[in-house]
């Protein structure tokens, strides 16, 4: 199971915490994450792809009141996921100089291709060898337009 969720949870968490005195509501968002993870059968491999650590835009603004900003909120998300799923930090495998839409949430143009390519490569590294898949992917060179140098090592 590969899950790529959390952007809304991070935004809602930051918004609720920054309003003060609403930690109970903020915890509700993370409870939803824990509930989703616990619904995955125990023998099913699980990978969670985190949102980016936004430095600008709507989410960065919502998280600006937190001591560690978006990074702090991502730590809370990672804690909610626990050890049940492998956690891929998108910001560690993708460049931070991506171009975003006006809201500052969704990568646009080549940036969306680079994000998909870098995260896809990291997910693929976590899977056991699958000869047919590896053979198919080897001919693609770049999955979505990113060069190997576009992605973090």
C-alpha positions as semicolon CSV with decimal commas, in nm:
position;residue;x (nm);y (nm);z (nm)
1;X;0,000;0,000;0,000
2;X;0,136;0,340;-0,098
3;X;-0,031;0,642;0,062
4;X;0,036;0,997;-0,053
5;X;-0,179;1,198;0,183
6;X;-0,122;1,454;0,453
7;X;-0,116;1,798;0,291
8;X;-0,468;1,883;0,409
9;X;-0,399;1,724;0,747
10;X;-0,088;1,940;0,790
11;X;-0,275;2,253;0,684
12;X;-0,569;2,179;0,915
13;X;-0,340;2,085;1,203
14;X;-0,141;2,408;1,169
15;X;-0,453;2,620;1,130
16;X;-0,617;2,469;1,437
17;X;-0,306;2,488;1,656
18;X;-0,228;2,845;1,551
19;X;-0,578;2,955;1,655
20;X;-0,482;2,861;2,011
21;X;-0,664;2,641;2,258
22;X;-0,777;2,402;1,989
23;X;-0,527;2,122;2,041
24;X;-0,815;1,875;2,075
25;X;-0,934;1,955;1,725
26;X;-0,579;1,942;1,591
27;X;-0,538;1,597;1,746
28;X;-0,854;1,489;1,563
29;X;-0,676;1,539;1,231
30;X;-0,389;1,313;1,337
31;X;-0,632;1,055;1,478
32;X;-0,767;1,019;1,123
33;X;-0,414;0,941;1,005
34;X;-0,366;0,681;1,281
35;X;-0,704;0,523;1,199
36;X;-0,613;0,493;0,831
37;X;-0,279;0,331;0,907
38;X;-0,434;0,087;1,157
39;X;-0,685;-0,028;0,890
40;X;-0,403;-0,167;0,675
41;X;-0,370;-0,545;0,726
42;X;-0,067;-0,625;0,940
43;X;0,120;-0,827;0,676
44;X;0,067;-0,570;0,402
45;X;0,373;-0,354;0,331
46;X;0,297;0,015;0,365
47;X;0,475;0,329;0,245
48;X;0,358;0,681;0,332
49;X;0,477;0,964;0,108
50;X;0,481;1,287;0,305
51;X;0,381;1,627;0,178
52;X;0,663;1,865;0,093
53;X;0,796;2,096;0,364
54;X;0,646;2,405;0,208
55;X;0,850;2,720;0,258
56;X;0,596;2,953;0,096
57;X;0,225;2,964;0,024
58;X;-0,088;2,870;0,213
59;X;0,052;2,586;0,423
60;X;0,370;2,772;0,520
61;X;0,153;3,064;0,631
62;X;-0,078;2,837;0,832
63;X;0,221;2,674;1,003
64;X;0,417;2,994;1,064
65;X;0,290;3,022;1,424
66;X;0,433;2,681;1,514
67;X;0,787;2,676;1,656
68;X;0,922;2,458;1,374
69;X;0,671;2,560;1,108
70;X;0,584;2,298;0,849
71;X;0,874;2,075;0,960
72;X;0,721;2,057;1,309
73;X;0,383;1,964;1,165
74;X;0,546;1,696;0,948
75;X;0,707;1,551;1,262
76;X;0,360;1,524;1,418
77;X;0,233;1,350;1,102
78;X;0,528;1,112;1,107
79;X;0,457;1,033;1,473
80;X;0,090;0,964;1,393
81;X;0,194;0,720;1,119
82;X;0,429;0,544;1,358
83;X;0,645;0,251;1,258
84;X;0,368;0,069;1,071
85;X;0,451;0,238;0,738
86;X;0,780;0,332;0,580
87;X;0,785;0,711;0,575
88;X;0,927;0,887;0,269
89;X;0,995;1,254;0,335
90;X;0,928;1,414;-0,005
91;X;1,146;1,710;0,085
92;X;1,443;1,479;0,135
93;X;1,412;1,314;-0,208
94;X;1,300;1,619;-0,412
95;X;1,455;1,958;-0,471
96;X;1,300;2,243;-0,276
97;X;1,310;2,484;-0,570
98;X;0,993;2,350;-0,734
99;X;0,742;2,586;-0,893
100;X;0,394;2,592;-0,737
101;X;0,047;2,713;-0,829
102;X;-0,085;3,045;-0,698
103;X;-0,205;2,885;-0,375
104;X;0,142;2,742;-0,318
105;X;0,034;2,380;-0,274
106;X;0,045;2,199;-0,609
107;X;0,364;2,177;-0,817
108;X;0,308;2,288;-1,175
109;X;0,463;2,209;-1,511
110;X;0,798;2,035;-1,503
111;X;0,803;2,065;-1,121
112;X;0,513;1,819;-1,095
113;X;0,702;1,579;-1,321
114;X;1,017;1,612;-1,111
115;X;0,825;1,552;-0,788
116;X;0,658;1,241;-0,929
117;X;0,982;1,111;-1,071
118;X;1,188;1,161;-0,755
119;X;0,924;1,015;-0,523
120;X;0,856;0,728;-0,767
121;X;1,224;0,633;-0,767
122;X;1,229;0,632;-0,388
123;X;0,917;0,415;-0,369
124;X;1,069;0,176;-0,624
125;X;1,382;0,143;-0,408
126;X;1,165;0,015;-0,124
127;X;1,017;-0,271;-0,327
128;X;1,171;-0,613;-0,376
129;X;1,311;-0,687;-0,724
130;X;1,034;-0,725;-0,982
131;X;1,209;-0,819;-1,308
132;X;0,919;-0,729;-1,538
133;X;0,873;-0,388;-1,376
134;X;1,245;-0,315;-1,369
135;X;1,276;-0,410;-1,737
136;X;0,984;-0,185;-1,831
137;X;1,118;0,109;-1,632
138;X;1,475;0,076;-1,758
139;X;1,368;0,182;-2,105
140;X;1,198;0,497;-1,980
141;X;1,516;0,669;-1,867
142;X;1,327;0,945;-1,694
143;X;0,981;0,863;-1,565
144;X;0,835;1,209;-1,573
145;X;1,095;1,443;-1,710
146;X;1,341;1,455;-1,420
147;X;1,705;1,374;-1,462
148;X;1,872;1,171;-1,191
149;X;2,050;1,489;-1,083
150;X;1,710;1,656;-1,021
151;X;1,643;1,418;-0,734
152;X;1,825;1,400;-0,402
153;X;2,072;1,111;-0,373
